[in-house]
XYZ file of C-alpha atoms in Angstrom:
292
model
C 0.104 -0.063 -0.021
C 1.192 3.660 -0.414
C -0.531 6.864 0.354
C -2.638 6.877 -2.729
C -5.112 4.450 -1.138
C -6.295 7.427 1.073
C -7.475 9.233 -2.216
C -8.608 5.741 -4.051
C -10.810 4.674 -1.011
C -12.757 8.229 -1.172
C -13.156 8.140 -4.798
C -14.495 4.496 -5.017
C -16.931 5.295 -2.270
C -17.649 9.043 -2.785
C -16.731 9.734 -6.333
C -19.275 12.719 -6.759
C -18.681 14.356 -3.404
C -17.062 17.524 -3.419
C -13.482 17.027 -2.136
C -11.871 20.369 -2.751
C -12.694 23.966 -3.150
C -10.258 26.491 -4.553
C -11.167 30.113 -5.601
C -14.867 29.075 -5.401
C -14.132 26.025 -7.917
C -15.186 22.498 -6.774
C -13.349 19.076 -7.224
C -15.027 15.960 -6.470
C -13.111 12.978 -5.305
C -13.458 11.091 -8.594
C -12.052 13.827 -10.561
C -9.378 14.270 -8.412
C -8.350 10.416 -8.555
C -8.680 10.500 -12.441
C -6.478 13.507 -12.404
C -3.740 11.839 -10.169
C -3.797 8.650 -12.545
C -3.176 11.054 -15.564
C -0.538 12.710 -13.440
C 1.328 9.307 -12.680
C 1.435 8.432 -16.325
C 3.059 11.499 -17.251
C 5.447 11.197 -14.327
C 6.565 7.921 -15.290
C 6.829 8.678 -18.819
C 9.129 11.869 -18.084
C 11.909 9.468 -16.429
C 11.951 11.847 -13.402
C 12.728 10.151 -10.049
C 11.220 13.045 -8.050
C 7.979 15.064 -8.201
C 8.458 18.529 -6.777
C 6.289 21.530 -6.405
C 7.276 25.099 -5.743
C 4.234 27.474 -5.333
C 1.232 28.177 -3.060
C -1.760 25.521 -2.287
C -3.810 25.140 -5.184
C -5.597 21.893 -6.540
C -2.462 20.952 -8.531
C -0.714 20.452 -5.110
C -3.200 17.793 -4.142
C -3.184 15.995 -7.558
C 0.901 16.145 -7.770
C 1.030 14.622 -4.166
C -1.082 11.670 -4.973
C 0.156 11.523 -8.573
C 3.680 11.201 -7.288
C 2.460 8.249 -5.049
C 0.512 6.368 -7.945
C 3.988 6.855 -10.080
C 6.097 5.500 -7.060
C 8.092 8.711 -6.785
C 8.747 10.771 -3.621
C 6.953 14.047 -3.635
C 9.416 17.003 -2.506
C 7.354 20.525 -2.096
C 9.763 23.334 -1.933
C 9.539 26.224 0.352
C 8.613 29.085 -1.979
C 9.855 31.671 0.406
C 13.601 30.797 -0.068
C 15.861 32.681 -2.078
C 16.252 31.983 -5.863
C 19.876 30.427 -5.233
C 18.680 28.354 -2.191
C 15.750 27.068 -4.306
C 17.844 26.215 -7.213
C 20.397 24.174 -5.199
C 17.288 22.231 -3.829
C 16.200 21.420 -7.312
C 19.807 20.073 -8.164
C 19.760 17.471 -5.082
C 16.215 16.213 -6.893
C 17.789 15.565 -10.340
C 16.126 14.310 -12.285
C 12.629 15.915 -10.977
C 9.511 16.693 -12.492
C 8.809 20.228 -11.236
C 5.638 22.000 -10.886
C 5.719 25.558 -10.155
C 3.681 28.855 -9.828
C 3.888 31.069 -12.821
C 6.168 33.677 -11.006
C 8.765 30.853 -10.277
C 9.337 29.651 -13.548
C 11.635 32.238 -14.775
C 13.840 31.734 -11.748
C 14.577 28.002 -12.625
C 17.705 27.510 -14.911
C 17.273 25.815 -18.084
C 17.895 22.414 -17.928
C 17.602 22.057 -13.955
C 14.656 19.863 -14.354
C 13.388 16.932 -16.325
C 10.171 18.585 -16.885
C 9.236 22.042 -15.686
C 5.480 22.996 -15.900
C 3.293 25.707 -14.563
C 0.824 24.617 -11.918
C -1.882 25.845 -13.996
C -0.865 24.043 -17.178
C -0.229 20.838 -15.046
C -3.683 20.911 -13.648
C -5.384 21.650 -16.994
C -3.424 18.833 -18.805
C -3.950 15.958 -16.197
C -7.787 16.922 -15.992
C -8.281 16.594 -19.772
C -5.936 13.300 -19.897
C -7.696 9.919 -19.886
C -5.848 7.321 -17.765
C -8.704 4.646 -16.561
C -6.351 1.814 -15.174
C -3.394 2.477 -12.921
C -2.062 0.493 -10.023
C -0.069 2.042 -7.262
C 3.312 0.403 -6.569
C 3.144 -1.829 -3.290
C 5.960 -0.225 -1.503
C 5.125 0.599 2.086
C 8.740 1.312 2.910
C 9.119 3.714 -0.019
C 9.521 7.409 0.542
C 6.253 9.261 0.127
C 7.176 12.589 0.903
C 10.466 14.311 1.053
C 10.432 17.654 3.123
C 13.349 20.087 3.550
C 14.040 21.541 6.789
C 14.541 25.292 7.259
C 17.403 25.497 9.631
C 19.107 28.593 10.332
C 22.641 27.400 9.416
C 23.930 24.971 6.749
C 21.994 23.239 3.827
C 18.410 22.072 4.486
C 18.144 18.406 5.665
C 15.737 16.028 3.931
C 13.451 14.541 6.330
C 11.995 11.395 4.486
C 8.295 10.359 5.257
C 7.522 6.748 4.187
C 4.283 5.568 3.134
C 3.872 3.124 6.074
C 4.676 6.145 8.513
C 1.947 8.351 6.859
C -0.817 5.438 6.346
C -0.215 4.397 9.951
C -0.737 7.883 11.178
C -3.816 8.390 9.097
C -5.400 5.027 9.446
C -4.607 5.050 13.184
C -6.200 8.727 13.966
C -8.824 9.111 11.445
C -12.172 7.138 10.714
C -12.590 6.619 7.114
C -15.680 8.569 5.742
C -16.551 10.019 8.939
C -17.238 13.477 7.816
C -20.758 14.762 7.182
C -21.051 16.103 3.508
C -21.622 19.529 4.715
C -18.336 19.453 6.776
C -15.127 21.572 5.584
C -11.810 22.161 6.607
C -10.028 25.281 5.858
C -6.234 24.535 4.926
C -3.886 27.662 5.009
C -0.713 25.911 5.862
C 1.860 25.673 2.938
C 2.549 22.332 1.271
C 5.991 22.205 2.319
C 5.054 22.133 5.706
C 4.265 18.578 7.422
C 0.942 20.080 8.589
C 0.043 20.865 5.192
C 0.641 17.116 4.062
C -1.201 15.811 7.090
C -4.307 18.059 6.614
C -4.602 16.916 2.856
C -4.208 13.084 3.882
C -6.491 13.321 7.043
C -9.403 15.335 5.292
C -9.472 13.332 2.038
C -9.615 9.956 4.431
C -12.473 11.438 6.787
C -14.043 12.916 3.203
C -14.381 16.208 4.553
C -14.167 18.995 1.922
C -10.864 20.797 1.769
C -11.064 24.432 1.303
C -7.620 26.134 0.311
C -6.478 29.577 1.204
C -3.159 30.008 -0.613
C -1.919 32.836 1.396
C -2.748 33.117 4.998
C -4.040 36.283 6.620
C -6.293 36.390 9.687
C -9.005 38.490 7.937
C -9.194 36.301 4.972
C -9.059 33.219 7.335
C -12.276 34.239 9.308
C -14.023 35.569 5.934
C -13.360 32.257 4.523
C -14.560 30.386 7.551
C -17.798 32.240 7.308
C -18.337 32.057 3.616
C -17.328 28.445 2.889
C -19.246 27.348 6.340
C -15.874 25.907 7.429
C -16.290 23.351 10.412
C -12.873 22.617 11.014
C -9.417 24.104 10.546
C -5.850 23.515 10.445
C -3.137 25.983 11.756
C 0.258 26.257 13.007
C 1.014 28.179 16.318
C 2.346 31.556 14.424
C -1.212 31.346 12.298
C -3.264 30.986 15.573
C -1.128 33.979 17.438
C -1.579 36.289 14.498
C -5.334 35.539 14.504
C -5.775 35.836 18.380
C -6.331 39.623 18.264
C -9.223 39.475 15.799
C -10.853 36.652 17.128
C -10.754 38.291 20.655
C -12.046 41.595 19.147
C -14.936 39.908 17.247
C -15.856 37.502 19.526
C -14.771 35.160 22.601
C -13.337 32.050 21.939
C -11.974 29.121 24.367
C -8.865 27.016 23.993
C -7.719 23.814 25.659
C -4.575 21.870 25.243
C -4.134 18.185 25.144
C -1.186 15.817 24.212
C -1.454 13.353 21.647
C 1.658 11.886 22.085
C 4.452 12.273 24.619
C 6.358 14.650 22.258
C 3.488 16.236 20.447
C 0.833 18.838 21.861
C -2.111 20.514 20.245
C -4.459 23.410 21.175
C -8.008 23.138 20.034
C -10.085 26.094 19.901
C -13.530 27.082 18.599
C -14.326 30.529 17.298
C -17.760 31.367 18.181
C -17.809 34.259 15.544
C -17.264 31.592 12.344
C -18.056 28.671 14.592
C -15.088 26.596 13.201
C -12.963 24.200 15.135
C -9.158 24.563 14.886
C -6.398 22.268 15.559
C -3.212 23.803 16.148
C -0.145 21.561 15.435
C 2.884 22.323 17.934
C 5.521 19.992 16.224
C 5.908 19.056 12.651
C 6.723 15.296 13.514
C 3.481 14.423 14.752
C 0.420 16.933 13.885
C -2.749 16.394 15.602
C -5.728 15.966 13.073
C -8.848 17.769 13.022
C -12.052 16.735 14.047
């Protein structure tokens, strides 16, 4: 098994249910899974050993993650806030790589640095229209599913390898499949290069809870999306919670409580009475606590 099982189960059971909302456009589980299979075919055909994503969260992020899993390639999202030289050094470490990037990042990538370079918009448009009916994910539980680069203050970033077995054990052990009601929605504003962003995608899809993507976090826009999209759950990191606290306090009182999920992990769970959303705040990248 690999992490593609998460999306496959959701697509097989709830193909027509809305899985993702981005800029008011909806994508159902069946559409996402078909796109991921088409992406896998292109990734394998390219001969790339890695799939990387450089940009803000959008539907291409989710398709690339599962497309890489179906192709048996590690998904290595890059921090789009790094300098150009820092980013290019990481791209070199992923050679040969199938690189998907935001439009404004394409010009910063040296010619020949990647096996394939596509804009996120072109990648998504291509795989949505491609037809790939039959595709089997590789049975590689020990294989690397996600490769994240740490953002230390000194030295080159180190690669954190997250294997299929580890991620699946986490999701299957903490989330009940299909447990979300059809009207439930999770607001995800954590960037894709953060473990919390990967965890939010996997956990929400396995629970079949609609994901509402917020590419750039701001407290005001976050609360606005909570209200407009009728968000019931949200996933934030501590810095986001801190920046939002003043606005939450001014607009409506909220309460928080702490709980420890594991010996090395803590989470703060709050409910904002203004937008009525539950939030889970991950205090450690190693073991973020799922929503629900």
